[in-house]
Amino acid sequence: MGSLDRSLIAGLPVFEGVAAADLDRIVGQARSLRIAKDQPVFEQEQEAHSFFLLLDGHVRVMKSTPDGHEVTVRYISPGELMGIAHALGRTTYPANAIAAVDCVALAWPSQLWPTFAADFPSFTTNTYKTVGSRLQDAHTRVIEMSTEQVDQRVAHALLKLVKQTGKKTEEGILINFPISRQDIAEMTGTTLHTVSRLLSAWEDQGLVKSGRQKVTVVEPHQLLLIAEGRVEKS
């Protein structure tokens, strides 16, 4: 525990405005974790024993439905908190969190949450900004599901992932973690067949390139036009 340094968290948005001495206190109470690809960080309805900060990698957040389906809710990127059940007034985790790649995270016992909330007001404010942003994302997705055509939803999902994790390459902007067509289908409330058909069509048009668990957006502006419903269907 003593080997962890505040440089791990200094400069991250969630710790903006927190004094250096307080950062030392915060990081001094953390433990570091390595989570192998495809392993759970935490599981839905499990007792929320810890909350986490992702330092490296990407984590897929999935919700299990009553009929046994898994719905991909969002992806967590480095610098983001996860497992903050106590900020939502919960004692259990609301979803599953699975490492999309090998990950490194910091973890704090959930029993520290009230202390952090009382002692570090900037951290608390920033955390609730995160919660608010995620609730807004969820609201936006509900609207997309109910009002948009499937091609718009898939285009929106790809653009969001590019914005969140995109890495420029010679081919375009790579979604910088493994993502399958099934993952995209779960994110957008459609079928694997439909996503495969759309991506194949968009590849033929030079808009994207995709392979096994890999998607590169070649023409983001054209994809935006599709997302906004401004492309006439033939």
PDB file of C-alpha atoms in Angstrom:
ATOM      1  CA  MET A   1       0.000   0.000   0.000  1.00  0.00           C
ATOM      2  CA  GLY A   2       2.782   2.380   0.874  1.00  0.00           C
ATOM      3  CA  SER A   3       4.382   1.956  -2.551  1.00  0.00           C
ATOM      4  CA  LEU A   4       1.472   3.648  -4.331  1.00  0.00           C
ATOM      5  CA  ASP A   5       2.174   7.236  -5.328  1.00  0.00           C
ATOM      6  CA  ARG A   6      -0.269  10.114  -5.799  1.00  0.00           C
ATOM      7  CA  SER A   7       1.035  10.557  -9.362  1.00  0.00           C
ATOM      8  CA  LEU A   8      -1.208   7.581 -10.230  1.00  0.00           C
ATOM      9  CA  ILE A   9      -4.302   9.712  -9.652  1.00  0.00           C
ATOM     10  CA  ALA A  10      -3.136  13.344  -9.801  1.00  0.00           C
ATOM     11  CA  GLY A  11      -4.520  15.114 -12.849  1.00  0.00           C
ATOM     12  CA  LEU A  12      -7.468  12.762 -13.345  1.00  0.00           C
ATOM     13  CA  PRO A  13     -10.806  14.583 -13.663  1.00  0.00           C
ATOM     14  CA  VAL A  14     -12.344  12.806 -10.672  1.00  0.00           C
ATOM     15  CA  PHE A  15      -9.562  14.161  -8.423  1.00  0.00           C
ATOM     16  CA  GLU A  16      -9.548  17.685  -9.845  1.00  0.00           C
ATOM     17  CA  GLY A  17      -9.380  20.220  -7.031  1.00  0.00           C
ATOM     18  CA  VAL A  18      -8.142  17.719  -4.429  1.00  0.00           C
ATOM     19  CA  ALA A  19      -5.076  18.923  -2.491  1.00  0.00           C
ATOM     20  CA  ALA A  20      -1.797  17.002  -2.778  1.00  0.00           C
ATOM     21  CA  ALA A  21      -1.895  15.949   0.887  1.00  0.00           C
ATOM     22  CA  ASP A  22      -5.420  14.603   0.401  1.00  0.00           C
ATOM     23  CA  LEU A  23      -4.338  12.714  -2.720  1.00  0.00           C
ATOM     24  CA  ASP A  24      -1.673  11.068  -0.562  1.00  0.00           C
ATOM     25  CA  ARG A  25      -4.341  10.042   1.938  1.00  0.00           C
ATOM     26  CA  ILE A  26      -6.609   8.703  -0.792  1.00  0.00           C
ATOM     27  CA  VAL A  27      -4.000   6.685  -2.671  1.00  0.00           C
ATOM     28  CA  GLY A  28      -2.495   5.472   0.590  1.00  0.00           C
ATOM     29  CA  GLN A  29      -5.715   3.609   1.358  1.00  0.00           C
ATOM     30  CA  ALA A  30      -5.944   1.953  -2.065  1.00  0.00           C
ATOM     31  CA  ARG A  31      -4.728  -1.419  -3.234  1.00  0.00           C
ATOM     32  CA  SER A  32      -3.688  -2.140  -6.792  1.00  0.00           C
ATOM     33  CA  LEU A  33      -5.291  -4.926  -8.810  1.00  0.00           C
ATOM     34  CA  ARG A  34      -4.519  -6.671 -12.059  1.00  0.00           C
ATOM     35  CA  ILE A  35      -7.545  -8.145 -13.792  1.00  0.00           C
ATOM     36  CA  ALA A  36      -6.970 -10.550 -16.662  1.00  0.00           C
ATOM     37  CA  LYS A  37      -8.946 -10.219 -19.887  1.00  0.00           C
ATOM     38  CA  ASP A  38     -12.484 -11.660 -19.626  1.00  0.00           C
ATOM     39  CA  GLN A  39     -12.307 -11.844 -15.812  1.00  0.00           C
ATOM     40  CA  PRO A  40     -14.901 -10.034 -13.668  1.00  0.00           C
ATOM     41  CA  VAL A  41     -14.052  -6.930 -11.694  1.00  0.00           C
ATOM     42  CA  PHE A  42     -17.380  -7.325  -9.900  1.00  0.00           C
ATOM     43  CA  GLU A  43     -20.707  -9.033 -10.534  1.00  0.00           C
ATOM     44  CA  GLN A  44     -24.294  -7.831 -10.631  1.00  0.00           C
ATOM     45  CA  GLU A  45     -26.081  -7.967  -7.253  1.00  0.00           C
ATOM     46  CA  GLN A  46     -22.844  -8.956  -5.509  1.00  0.00           C
ATOM     47  CA  GLU A  47     -22.266  -7.081  -2.260  1.00  0.00           C
ATOM     48  CA  ALA A  48     -20.496  -3.832  -3.147  1.00  0.00           C
ATOM     49  CA  HIS A  49     -17.366  -4.453  -1.087  1.00  0.00           C
ATOM     50  CA  SER A  50     -15.125  -2.023  -3.020  1.00  0.00           C
ATOM     51  CA  PHE A  51     -15.117   0.827  -5.490  1.00  0.00           C
ATOM     52  CA  PHE A  52     -12.494   1.114  -8.222  1.00  0.00           C
ATOM     53  CA  LEU A  53     -10.500   3.452 -10.428  1.00  0.00           C
ATOM     54  CA  LEU A  54      -9.351   2.039 -13.763  1.00  0.00           C
ATOM     55  CA  LEU A  55      -5.708   2.921 -14.472  1.00  0.00           C
ATOM     56  CA  ASP A  56      -5.097   0.897 -17.627  1.00  0.00           C
ATOM     57  CA  GLY A  57      -7.223  -1.169 -20.002  1.00  0.00           C
ATOM     58  CA  HIS A  58     -10.948  -1.134 -20.746  1.00  0.00           C
ATOM     59  CA  VAL A  59     -13.849  -2.672 -18.840  1.00  0.00           C
ATOM     60  CA  ARG A  60     -17.188  -3.750 -20.325  1.00  0.00           C
ATOM     61  CA  VAL A  61     -20.201  -3.044 -18.103  1.00  0.00           C
ATOM     62  CA  MET A  62     -23.039  -5.496 -18.732  1.00  0.00           C
ATOM     63  CA  LYS A  63     -26.514  -5.796 -17.273  1.00  0.00           C
ATOM     64  CA  SER A  64     -28.213  -9.181 -16.888  1.00  0.00           C
ATOM     65  CA  THR A  65     -31.918  -9.061 -17.776  1.00  0.00           C
ATOM     66  CA  PRO A  66     -34.581 -11.188 -16.017  1.00  0.00           C
ATOM     67  CA  ASP A  67     -34.816 -13.455 -19.070  1.00  0.00           C
ATOM     68  CA  GLY A  68     -31.096 -14.215 -18.949  1.00  0.00           C
ATOM     69  CA  HIS A  69     -29.807 -11.894 -21.676  1.00  0.00           C
ATOM     70  CA  GLU A  70     -26.691  -9.747 -21.278  1.00  0.00           C
ATOM     71  CA  VAL A  71     -26.902  -6.116 -22.387  1.00  0.00           C
ATOM     72  CA  THR A  72     -23.715  -4.089 -22.785  1.00  0.00           C
ATOM     73  CA  VAL A  73     -24.383  -0.827 -20.961  1.00  0.00           C
ATOM     74  CA  ARG A  74     -21.108   1.047 -21.452  1.00  0.00           C
ATOM     75  CA  TYR A  75     -17.326   0.764 -21.532  1.00  0.00           C
ATOM     76  CA  ILE A  76     -15.073   2.146 -18.805  1.00  0.00           C
ATOM     77  CA  SER A  77     -11.830   3.821 -19.888  1.00  0.00           C
ATOM     78  CA  PRO A  78      -8.660   4.637 -17.905  1.00  0.00           C
ATOM     79  CA  GLY A  79      -9.191   7.381 -15.344  1.00  0.00           C
ATOM     80  CA  GLU A  80     -12.849   6.475 -14.708  1.00  0.00           C
ATOM     81  CA  LEU A  81     -14.424   5.250 -11.489  1.00  0.00           C
ATOM     82  CA  MET A  82     -16.493   2.066 -11.429  1.00  0.00           C
ATOM     83  CA  GLY A  83     -18.370   0.074  -8.848  1.00  0.00           C
ATOM     84  CA  ILE A  84     -19.532   3.264  -7.110  1.00  0.00           C
ATOM     85  CA  ALA A  85     -22.704   1.600  -5.838  1.00  0.00           C
ATOM     86  CA  HIS A  86     -22.694   3.622  -2.617  1.00  0.00           C
ATOM     87  CA  ALA A  87     -22.859   6.865  -4.625  1.00  0.00           C
ATOM     88  CA  LEU A  88     -26.160   5.519  -5.973  1.00  0.00           C
ATOM     89  CA  GLY A  89     -27.436   4.592  -2.524  1.00  0.00           C
ATOM     90  CA  ARG A  90     -26.968   0.878  -3.215  1.00  0.00           C
ATOM     91  CA  THR A  91     -25.254  -1.865  -1.235  1.00  0.00           C
ATOM     92  CA  THR A  92     -24.912  -4.184  -4.260  1.00  0.00           C
ATOM     93  CA  TYR A  93     -23.422  -3.675  -7.715  1.00  0.00           C
ATOM     94  CA  PRO A  94     -26.059  -2.789 -10.337  1.00  0.00           C
ATOM     95  CA  ALA A  95     -24.264  -4.549 -13.222  1.00  0.00           C
ATOM     96  CA  ASN A  96     -21.411  -6.874 -14.189  1.00  0.00           C
ATOM     97  CA  ALA A  97     -17.993  -5.428 -15.005  1.00  0.00           C
ATOM     98  CA  ILE A  98     -15.745  -7.593 -17.184  1.00  0.00           C
ATOM     99  CA  ALA A  99     -12.196  -6.797 -18.289  1.00  0.00           C
ATOM    100  CA  ALA A 100     -12.254  -6.307 -22.077  1.00  0.00           C
ATOM    101  CA  VAL A 101      -8.429  -6.503 -22.042  1.00  0.00           C
ATOM    102  CA  ASP A 102      -5.868  -7.028 -19.282  1.00  0.00           C
ATOM    103  CA  CYS A 103      -6.506  -4.204 -16.809  1.00  0.00           C
ATOM    104  CA  VAL A 104      -4.887  -2.429 -13.871  1.00  0.00           C
ATOM    105  CA  ALA A 105      -7.085  -0.736 -11.278  1.00  0.00           C
ATOM    106  CA  LEU A 106      -7.024   0.750  -7.815  1.00  0.00           C
ATOM    107  CA  ALA A 107      -9.584  -0.440  -5.266  1.00  0.00           C
ATOM    108  CA  TRP A 108     -10.828   1.060  -2.026  1.00  0.00           C
ATOM    109  CA  PRO A 109     -13.079  -0.627   0.567  1.00  0.00           C
ATOM    110  CA  SER A 110     -16.635   0.657   0.262  1.00  0.00           C
ATOM    111  CA  GLN A 111     -16.642   1.368   3.995  1.00  0.00           C
ATOM    112  CA  LEU A 112     -14.386   4.339   3.167  1.00  0.00           C
ATOM    113  CA  TRP A 113     -17.005   5.961   0.932  1.00  0.00           C
ATOM    114  CA  PRO A 114     -18.692   8.036   3.688  1.00  0.00           C
ATOM    115  CA  THR A 115     -15.275   9.247   4.884  1.00  0.00           C
ATOM    116  CA  PHE A 116     -14.193  10.214   1.362  1.00  0.00           C
ATOM    117  CA  ALA A 117     -17.520  11.965   0.771  1.00  0.00           C
ATOM    118  CA  ALA A 118     -17.135  14.000   3.990  1.00  0.00           C
ATOM    119  CA  ASP A 119     -13.416  14.741   3.832  1.00  0.00           C
ATOM    120  CA  PHE A 120     -12.875  15.361   0.111  1.00  0.00           C
ATOM    121  CA  PRO A 121     -15.720  17.553  -1.219  1.00  0.00           C
ATOM    122  CA  SER A 122     -14.085  18.062  -4.635  1.00  0.00           C
ATOM    123  CA  PHE A 123     -13.874  14.285  -5.096  1.00  0.00           C
ATOM    124  CA  THR A 124     -17.541  13.955  -4.099  1.00  0.00           C
ATOM    125  CA  THR A 125     -18.633  16.691  -6.512  1.00  0.00           C
ATOM    126  CA  ASN A 126     -16.645  15.158  -9.363  1.00  0.00           C
ATOM    127  CA  THR A 127     -18.047  11.700  -8.617  1.00  0.00           C
ATOM    128  CA  TYR A 128     -21.618  12.924  -8.807  1.00  0.00           C
ATOM    129  CA  LYS A 129     -20.796  14.661 -12.086  1.00  0.00           C
ATOM    130  CA  THR A 130     -19.737  11.222 -13.333  1.00  0.00           C
ATOM    131  CA  VAL A 131     -22.978   9.690 -12.086  1.00  0.00           C
ATOM    132  CA  GLY A 132     -24.984  12.462 -13.747  1.00  0.00           C
ATOM    133  CA  SER A 133     -23.144  12.011 -17.041  1.00  0.00           C
ATOM    134  CA  ARG A 134     -23.806   8.264 -17.023  1.00  0.00           C
ATOM    135  CA  LEU A 135     -27.487   8.791 -16.249  1.00  0.00           C
ATOM    136  CA  GLN A 136     -27.654  11.226 -19.168  1.00  0.00           C
ATOM    137  CA  ASP A 137     -25.990   8.627 -21.399  1.00  0.00           C
ATOM    138  CA  ALA A 138     -28.565   6.064 -20.302  1.00  0.00           C
ATOM    139  CA  HIS A 139     -31.386   8.522 -21.019  1.00  0.00           C
ATOM    140  CA  THR A 140     -29.941   9.220 -24.474  1.00  0.00           C
ATOM    141  CA  ARG A 141     -29.750   5.495 -25.218  1.00  0.00           C
ATOM    142  CA  VAL A 142     -33.395   5.000 -24.247  1.00  0.00           C
ATOM    143  CA  ILE A 143     -34.366   7.766 -26.673  1.00  0.00           C
ATOM    144  CA  GLU A 144     -32.169   6.246 -29.401  1.00  0.00           C
ATOM    145  CA  MET A 145     -33.696   2.801 -28.866  1.00  0.00           C
ATOM    146  CA  SER A 146     -37.235   4.149 -29.107  1.00  0.00           C
ATOM    147  CA  THR A 147     -36.861   6.697 -31.915  1.00  0.00           C
ATOM    148  CA  GLU A 148     -33.954   5.736 -34.165  1.00  0.00           C
ATOM    149  CA  GLN A 149     -33.511   3.194 -36.919  1.00  0.00           C
ATOM    150  CA  VAL A 150     -30.991   0.450 -36.248  1.00  0.00           C
ATOM    151  CA  ASP A 151     -28.389   1.891 -38.641  1.00  0.00           C
ATOM    152  CA  GLN A 152     -28.509   5.181 -36.719  1.00  0.00           C
ATOM    153  CA  ARG A 153     -28.062   3.370 -33.396  1.00  0.00           C
ATOM    154  CA  VAL A 154     -25.077   1.376 -34.631  1.00  0.00           C
ATOM    155  CA  ALA A 155     -23.472   4.474 -36.141  1.00  0.00           C
ATOM    156  CA  HIS A 156     -23.992   6.381 -32.873  1.00  0.00           C
ATOM    157  CA  ALA A 157     -22.442   3.517 -30.881  1.00  0.00           C
ATOM    158  CA  LEU A 158     -19.339   3.373 -33.093  1.00  0.00           C
ATOM    159  CA  LEU A 159     -18.877   7.149 -32.944  1.00  0.00           C
ATOM    160  CA  LYS A 160     -19.216   7.141 -29.162  1.00  0.00           C
ATOM    161  CA  LEU A 161     -16.583   4.405 -28.838  1.00  0.00           C
ATOM    162  CA  VAL A 162     -14.269   6.272 -31.211  1.00  0.00           C
ATOM    163  CA  LYS A 163     -14.660   9.421 -29.111  1.00  0.00           C
ATOM    164  CA  GLN A 164     -14.020   7.476 -25.910  1.00  0.00           C
ATOM    165  CA  THR A 165     -11.130   5.235 -26.980  1.00  0.00           C
ATOM    166  CA  GLY A 166     -10.198   6.113 -30.565  1.00  0.00           C
ATOM    167  CA  LYS A 167      -6.607   5.750 -31.723  1.00  0.00           C
ATOM    168  CA  LYS A 168      -5.508   7.260 -35.034  1.00  0.00           C
ATOM    169  CA  THR A 169      -3.955   4.792 -37.457  1.00  0.00           C
ATOM    170  CA  GLU A 170      -3.068   4.843 -41.144  1.00  0.00           C
ATOM    171  CA  GLU A 171      -6.471   3.309 -41.926  1.00  0.00           C
ATOM    172  CA  GLY A 172      -8.595   5.651 -39.795  1.00  0.00           C
ATOM    173  CA  ILE A 173      -9.611   5.773 -36.130  1.00  0.00           C
ATOM    174  CA  LEU A 174      -9.357   2.432 -34.361  1.00  0.00           C
ATOM    175  CA  ILE A 175     -11.645   1.539 -31.450  1.00  0.00           C
ATOM    176  CA  ASN A 176      -8.724   0.743 -29.195  1.00  0.00           C
ATOM    177  CA  PHE A 177      -9.870  -2.451 -27.514  1.00  0.00           C
ATOM    178  CA  PRO A 178     -11.301  -5.760 -28.727  1.00  0.00           C
ATOM    179  CA  ILE A 179     -14.962  -5.401 -29.643  1.00  0.00           C
ATOM    180  CA  SER A 180     -17.020  -8.001 -31.466  1.00  0.00           C
ATOM    181  CA  ARG A 181     -20.060  -7.605 -33.663  1.00  0.00           C
ATOM    182  CA  GLN A 182     -22.035  -9.323 -30.911  1.00  0.00           C
ATOM    183  CA  ASP A 183     -20.858  -6.641 -28.448  1.00  0.00           C
ATOM    184  CA  ILE A 184     -22.112  -3.943 -30.814  1.00  0.00           C
ATOM    185  CA  ALA A 185     -25.428  -5.774 -31.217  1.00  0.00           C
ATOM    186  CA  GLU A 186     -25.875  -5.861 -27.426  1.00  0.00           C
ATOM    187  CA  MET A 187     -25.055  -2.158 -27.151  1.00  0.00           C
ATOM    188  CA  THR A 188     -27.634  -1.200 -29.757  1.00  0.00           C
ATOM    189  CA  GLY A 189     -30.506  -3.565 -29.056  1.00  0.00           C
ATOM    190  CA  THR A 190     -30.295  -5.462 -32.317  1.00  0.00           C
ATOM    191  CA  THR A 191     -29.079  -8.798 -33.662  1.00  0.00           C
ATOM    192  CA  LEU A 192     -25.653 -10.074 -34.665  1.00  0.00           C
ATOM    193  CA  HIS A 193     -26.985 -10.640 -38.188  1.00  0.00           C
ATOM    194  CA  THR A 194     -28.086  -7.001 -38.510  1.00  0.00           C
ATOM    195  CA  VAL A 195     -24.779  -5.605 -37.232  1.00  0.00           C
ATOM    196  CA  SER A 196     -22.844  -7.902 -39.579  1.00  0.00           C
ATOM    197  CA  ARG A 197     -24.989  -6.775 -42.521  1.00  0.00           C
ATOM    198  CA  LEU A 198     -24.503  -3.094 -41.685  1.00  0.00           C
ATOM    199  CA  LEU A 199     -20.747  -3.327 -41.134  1.00  0.00           C
ATOM    200  CA  SER A 200     -20.309  -5.294 -44.357  1.00  0.00           C
ATOM    201  CA  ALA A 201     -22.278  -2.657 -46.276  1.00  0.00           C
ATOM    202  CA  TRP A 202     -20.302   0.161 -44.673  1.00  0.00           C
ATOM    203  CA  GLU A 203     -17.033  -1.610 -45.481  1.00  0.00           C
ATOM    204  CA  ASP A 204     -18.111  -1.813 -49.133  1.00  0.00           C
ATOM    205  CA  GLN A 205     -18.745   1.953 -49.009  1.00  0.00           C
ATOM    206  CA  GLY A 206     -15.329   2.621 -47.430  1.00  0.00           C
ATOM    207  CA  LEU A 207     -16.802   3.951 -44.166  1.00  0.00           C
ATOM    208  CA  VAL A 208     -15.324   1.364 -41.768  1.00  0.00           C
ATOM    209  CA  LYS A 209     -12.965  -1.571 -41.673  1.00  0.00           C
ATOM    210  CA  SER A 210     -13.646  -4.470 -39.366  1.00  0.00           C
ATOM    211  CA  GLY A 211     -12.104  -7.775 -38.466  1.00  0.00           C
ATOM    212  CA  ARG A 212     -12.255 -10.222 -35.610  1.00  0.00           C
ATOM    213  CA  GLN A 213     -12.958  -8.063 -32.527  1.00  0.00           C
ATOM    214  CA  LYS A 214     -11.624  -5.004 -34.349  1.00  0.00           C
ATOM    215  CA  VAL A 215     -13.357  -1.965 -35.838  1.00  0.00           C
ATOM    216  CA  THR A 216     -11.748   1.060 -37.503  1.00  0.00           C
ATOM    217  CA  VAL A 217     -13.834   4.068 -38.534  1.00  0.00           C
ATOM    218  CA  VAL A 218     -12.484   5.378 -41.837  1.00  0.00           C
ATOM    219  CA  GLU A 219     -15.054   8.109 -42.563  1.00  0.00           C
ATOM    220  CA  PRO A 220     -16.410   9.469 -39.265  1.00  0.00           C
ATOM    221  CA  HIS A 221     -18.238  12.356 -40.961  1.00  0.00           C
ATOM    222  CA  GLN A 222     -20.216   9.991 -43.183  1.00  0.00           C
ATOM    223  CA  LEU A 223     -21.005   7.837 -40.164  1.00  0.00           C
ATOM    224  CA  LEU A 224     -22.259  10.956 -38.369  1.00  0.00           C
ATOM    225  CA  LEU A 225     -24.606  11.683 -41.270  1.00  0.00           C
ATOM    226  CA  ILE A 226     -26.015   8.161 -40.924  1.00  0.00           C
ATOM    227  CA  ALA A 227     -26.342   8.570 -37.137  1.00  0.00           C
ATOM    228  CA  GLU A 228     -28.274  11.816 -37.635  1.00  0.00           C
ATOM    229  CA  GLY A 229     -30.545  10.257 -40.240  1.00  0.00           C
ATOM    230  CA  ARG A 230     -29.296  12.535 -43.002  1.00  0.00           C
ATOM    231  CA  VAL A 231     -28.457   9.783 -45.484  1.00  0.00           C
ATOM    232  CA  GLU A 232     -31.213   8.653 -47.805  1.00  0.00           C
ATOM    233  CA  LYS A 233     -31.673   4.910 -47.919  1.00  0.00           C
ATOM    234  CA  SER A 234     -31.578   3.368 -51.336  1.00  0.00           C
TER     235      SER A 234
END
